[in-house]
PDB file of C-alpha atoms in Angstrom:
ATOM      1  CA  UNK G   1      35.607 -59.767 -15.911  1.00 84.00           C
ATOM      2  CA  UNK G   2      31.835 -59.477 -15.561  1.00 89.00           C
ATOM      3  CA  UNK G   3      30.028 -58.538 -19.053  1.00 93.00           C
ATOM      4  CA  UNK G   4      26.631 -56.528 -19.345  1.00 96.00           C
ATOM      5  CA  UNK G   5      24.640 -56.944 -21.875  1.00 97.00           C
ATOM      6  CA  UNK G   6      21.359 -53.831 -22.007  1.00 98.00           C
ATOM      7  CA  UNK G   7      18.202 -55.090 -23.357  1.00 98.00           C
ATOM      8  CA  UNK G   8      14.392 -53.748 -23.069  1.00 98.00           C
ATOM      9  CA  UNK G   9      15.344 -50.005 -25.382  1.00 98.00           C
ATOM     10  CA  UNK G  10      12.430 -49.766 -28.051  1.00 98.00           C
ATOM     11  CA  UNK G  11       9.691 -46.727 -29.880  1.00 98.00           C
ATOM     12  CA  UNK G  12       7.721 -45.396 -27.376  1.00 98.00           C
ATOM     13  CA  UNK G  13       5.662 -42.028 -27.339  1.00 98.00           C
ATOM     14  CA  UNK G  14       6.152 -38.831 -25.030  1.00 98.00           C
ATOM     15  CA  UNK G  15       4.600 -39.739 -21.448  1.00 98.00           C
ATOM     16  CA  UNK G  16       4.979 -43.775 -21.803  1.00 98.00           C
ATOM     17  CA  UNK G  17       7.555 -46.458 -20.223  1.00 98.00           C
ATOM     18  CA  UNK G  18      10.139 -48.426 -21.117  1.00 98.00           C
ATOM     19  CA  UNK G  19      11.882 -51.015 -18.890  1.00 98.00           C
ATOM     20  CA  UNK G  20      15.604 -51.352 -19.210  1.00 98.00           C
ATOM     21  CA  UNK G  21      17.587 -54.816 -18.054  1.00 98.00           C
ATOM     22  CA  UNK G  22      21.198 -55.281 -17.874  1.00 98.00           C
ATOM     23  CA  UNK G  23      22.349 -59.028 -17.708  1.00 97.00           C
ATOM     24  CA  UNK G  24      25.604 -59.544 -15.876  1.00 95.00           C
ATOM     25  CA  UNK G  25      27.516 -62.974 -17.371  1.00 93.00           C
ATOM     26  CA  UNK G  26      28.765 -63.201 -13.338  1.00 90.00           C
ATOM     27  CA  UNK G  27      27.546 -62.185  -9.836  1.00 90.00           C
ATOM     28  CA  UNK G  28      27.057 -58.802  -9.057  1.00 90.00           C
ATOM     29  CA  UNK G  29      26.714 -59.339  -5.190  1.00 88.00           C
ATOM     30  CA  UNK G  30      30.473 -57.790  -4.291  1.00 87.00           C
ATOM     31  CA  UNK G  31      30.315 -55.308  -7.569  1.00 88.00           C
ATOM     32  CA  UNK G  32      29.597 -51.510  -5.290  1.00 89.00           C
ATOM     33  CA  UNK G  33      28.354 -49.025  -7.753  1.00 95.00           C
ATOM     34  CA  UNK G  34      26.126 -50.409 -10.913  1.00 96.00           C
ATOM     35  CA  UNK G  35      24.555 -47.338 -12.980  1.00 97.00           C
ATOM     36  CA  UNK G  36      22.795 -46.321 -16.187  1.00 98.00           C
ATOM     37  CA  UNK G  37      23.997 -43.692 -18.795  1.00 98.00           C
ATOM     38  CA  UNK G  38      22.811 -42.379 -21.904  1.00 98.00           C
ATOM     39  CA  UNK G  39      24.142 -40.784 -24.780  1.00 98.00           C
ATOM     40  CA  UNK G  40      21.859 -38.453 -27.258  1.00 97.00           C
ATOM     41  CA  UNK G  41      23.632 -37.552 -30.453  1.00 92.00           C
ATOM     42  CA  UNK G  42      25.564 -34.887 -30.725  1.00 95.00           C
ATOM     43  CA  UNK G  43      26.257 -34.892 -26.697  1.00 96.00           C
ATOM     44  CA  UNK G  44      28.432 -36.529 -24.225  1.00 96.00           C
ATOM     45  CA  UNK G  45      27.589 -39.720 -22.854  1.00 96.00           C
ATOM     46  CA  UNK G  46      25.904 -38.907 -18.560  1.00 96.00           C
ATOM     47  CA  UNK G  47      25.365 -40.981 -15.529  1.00 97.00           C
ATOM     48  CA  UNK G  48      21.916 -40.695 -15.014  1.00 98.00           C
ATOM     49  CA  UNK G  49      21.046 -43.191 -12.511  1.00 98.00           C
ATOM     50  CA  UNK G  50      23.385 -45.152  -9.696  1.00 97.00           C
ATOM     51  CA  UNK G  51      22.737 -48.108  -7.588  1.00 97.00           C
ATOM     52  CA  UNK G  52      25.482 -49.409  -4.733  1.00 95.00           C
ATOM     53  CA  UNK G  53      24.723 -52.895  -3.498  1.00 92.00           C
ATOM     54  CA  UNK G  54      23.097 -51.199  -0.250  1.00 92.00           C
ATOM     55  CA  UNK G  55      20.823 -50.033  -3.090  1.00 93.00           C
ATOM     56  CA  UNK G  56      21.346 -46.636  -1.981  1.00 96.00           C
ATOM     57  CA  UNK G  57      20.741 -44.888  -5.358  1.00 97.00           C
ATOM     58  CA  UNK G  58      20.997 -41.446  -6.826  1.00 97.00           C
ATOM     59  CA  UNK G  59      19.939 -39.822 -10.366  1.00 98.00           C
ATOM     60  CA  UNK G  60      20.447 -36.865 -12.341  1.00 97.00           C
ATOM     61  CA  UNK G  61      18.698 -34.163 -11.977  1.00 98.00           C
ATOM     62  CA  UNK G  62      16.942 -34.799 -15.391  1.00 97.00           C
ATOM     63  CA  UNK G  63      14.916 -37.939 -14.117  1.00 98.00           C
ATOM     64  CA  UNK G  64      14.559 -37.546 -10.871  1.00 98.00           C
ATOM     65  CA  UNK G  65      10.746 -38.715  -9.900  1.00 98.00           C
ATOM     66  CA  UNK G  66      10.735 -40.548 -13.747  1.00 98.00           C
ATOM     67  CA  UNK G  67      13.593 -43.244 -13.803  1.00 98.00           C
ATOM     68  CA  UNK G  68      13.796 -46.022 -11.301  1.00 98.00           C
ATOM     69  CA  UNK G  69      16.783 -48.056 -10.869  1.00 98.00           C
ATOM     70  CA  UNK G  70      17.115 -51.392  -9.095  1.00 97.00           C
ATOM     71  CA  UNK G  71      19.175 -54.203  -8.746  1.00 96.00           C
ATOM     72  CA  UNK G  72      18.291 -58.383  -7.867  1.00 95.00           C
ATOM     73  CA  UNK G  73      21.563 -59.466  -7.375  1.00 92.00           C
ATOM     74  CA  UNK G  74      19.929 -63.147  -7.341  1.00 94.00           C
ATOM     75  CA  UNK G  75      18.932 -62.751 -11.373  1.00 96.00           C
ATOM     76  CA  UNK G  76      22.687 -60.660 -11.696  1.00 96.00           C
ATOM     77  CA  UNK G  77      20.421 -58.184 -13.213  1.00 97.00           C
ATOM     78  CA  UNK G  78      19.987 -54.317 -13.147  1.00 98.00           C
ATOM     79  CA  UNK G  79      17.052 -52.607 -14.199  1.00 98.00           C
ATOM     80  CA  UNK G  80      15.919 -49.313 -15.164  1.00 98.00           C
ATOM     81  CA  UNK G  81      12.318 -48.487 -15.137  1.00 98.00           C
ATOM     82  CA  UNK G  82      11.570 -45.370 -16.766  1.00 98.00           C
ATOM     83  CA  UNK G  83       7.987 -43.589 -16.609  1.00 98.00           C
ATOM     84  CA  UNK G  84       7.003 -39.881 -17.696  1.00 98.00           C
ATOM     85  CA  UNK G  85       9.174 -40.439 -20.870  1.00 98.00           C
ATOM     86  CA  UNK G  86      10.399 -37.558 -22.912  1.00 98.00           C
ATOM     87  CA  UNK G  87      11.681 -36.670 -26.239  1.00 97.00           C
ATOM     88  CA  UNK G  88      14.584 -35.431 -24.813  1.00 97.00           C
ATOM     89  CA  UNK G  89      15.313 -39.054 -23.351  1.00 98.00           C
ATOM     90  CA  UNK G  90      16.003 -40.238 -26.801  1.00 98.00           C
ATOM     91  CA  UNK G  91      19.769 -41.926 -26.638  1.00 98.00           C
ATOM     92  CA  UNK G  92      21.552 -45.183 -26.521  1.00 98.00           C
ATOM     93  CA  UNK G  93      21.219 -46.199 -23.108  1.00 98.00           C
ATOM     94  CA  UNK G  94      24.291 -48.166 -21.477  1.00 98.00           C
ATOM     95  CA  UNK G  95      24.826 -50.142 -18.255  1.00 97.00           C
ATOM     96  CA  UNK G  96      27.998 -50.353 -16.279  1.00 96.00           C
ATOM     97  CA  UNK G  97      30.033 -51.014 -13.350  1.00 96.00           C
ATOM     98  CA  UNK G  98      30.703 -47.015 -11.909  1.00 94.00           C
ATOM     99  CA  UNK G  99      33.917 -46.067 -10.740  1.00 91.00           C
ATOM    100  CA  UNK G 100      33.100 -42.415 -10.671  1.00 88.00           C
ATOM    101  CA  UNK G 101      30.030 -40.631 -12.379  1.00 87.00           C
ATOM    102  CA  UNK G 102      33.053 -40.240 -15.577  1.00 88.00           C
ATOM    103  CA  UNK G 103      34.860 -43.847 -15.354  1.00 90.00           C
ATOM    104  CA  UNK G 104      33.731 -46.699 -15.254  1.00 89.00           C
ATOM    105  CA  UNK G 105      34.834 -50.550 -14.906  1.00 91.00           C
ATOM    106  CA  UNK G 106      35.771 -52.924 -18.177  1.00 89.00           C
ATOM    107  CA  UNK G 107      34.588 -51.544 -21.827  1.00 90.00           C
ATOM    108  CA  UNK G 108      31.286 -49.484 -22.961  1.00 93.00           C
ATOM    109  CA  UNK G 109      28.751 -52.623 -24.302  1.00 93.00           C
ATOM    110  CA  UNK G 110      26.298 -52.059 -27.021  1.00 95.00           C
ATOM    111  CA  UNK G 111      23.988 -50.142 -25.648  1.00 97.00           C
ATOM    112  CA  UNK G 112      20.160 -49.772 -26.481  1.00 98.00           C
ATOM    113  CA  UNK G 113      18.309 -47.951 -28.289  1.00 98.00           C
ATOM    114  CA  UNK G 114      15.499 -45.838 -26.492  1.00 98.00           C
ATOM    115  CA  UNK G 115      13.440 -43.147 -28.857  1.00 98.00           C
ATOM    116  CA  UNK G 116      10.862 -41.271 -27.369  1.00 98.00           C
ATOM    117  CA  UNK G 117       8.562 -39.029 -30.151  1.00 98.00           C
ATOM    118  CA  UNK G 118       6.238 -36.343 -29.977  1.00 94.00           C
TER     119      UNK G 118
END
């Protein structure tokens, strides 16, 4: 079973950037549907950004035109660029295999850390 590990979370202020990275500990060539969720305290833990291995991708609503996702299946590696950053961004920021936008494939990793201030 493929593990992800999120790196690339960190301080930044309202309006900056923040890459994200998820390192896969296999190939990701035949794996469909990699994505990017987040959970803020105090709320439930949301897709917001999908990638299949067509890299067709899709986002929530909140990021669309801000978050970028992308995939080099060469590196095994998912990325999330996010620009435009908010406080409202704030939450642990996961990567995983997407079943559906509410299951996904294997275990929840650790996450990262991604605070955005005023």
């Amino acid at each position: 079973q493929v593990q992800l590990v999120e790196s690339g979370g960190g301080l930044v202020q309202a309006g900056g950037s923040l890459r994200l990275s998820c390192a896969a500990s296999g190939s990701i060539n035949s794996i469909n549907n990699m994505g990017w969720y987040r959970q803020a305290p105090g709320k439930q833990r949301e897709l917001v950004a999908a990638i299949t291995s067509r890299g067709n991708t899709n986002y929530a609503d909140s990021v669309k035109g801000r978050f970028t996702i992308s995939r080099d299946n060469a590196k095994n590696t998912v990325y999330l660029q996010m620009n435009s950053l908010k406080p409202e961004d704030t939450a642990v920021y996961y990567c995983a295999i997407v079943l559906s936008p509410t299951l996904i494939q294997g275990s929840w990793g650790q996450g990262t850390q991604v605070t955005v201030s005023s």
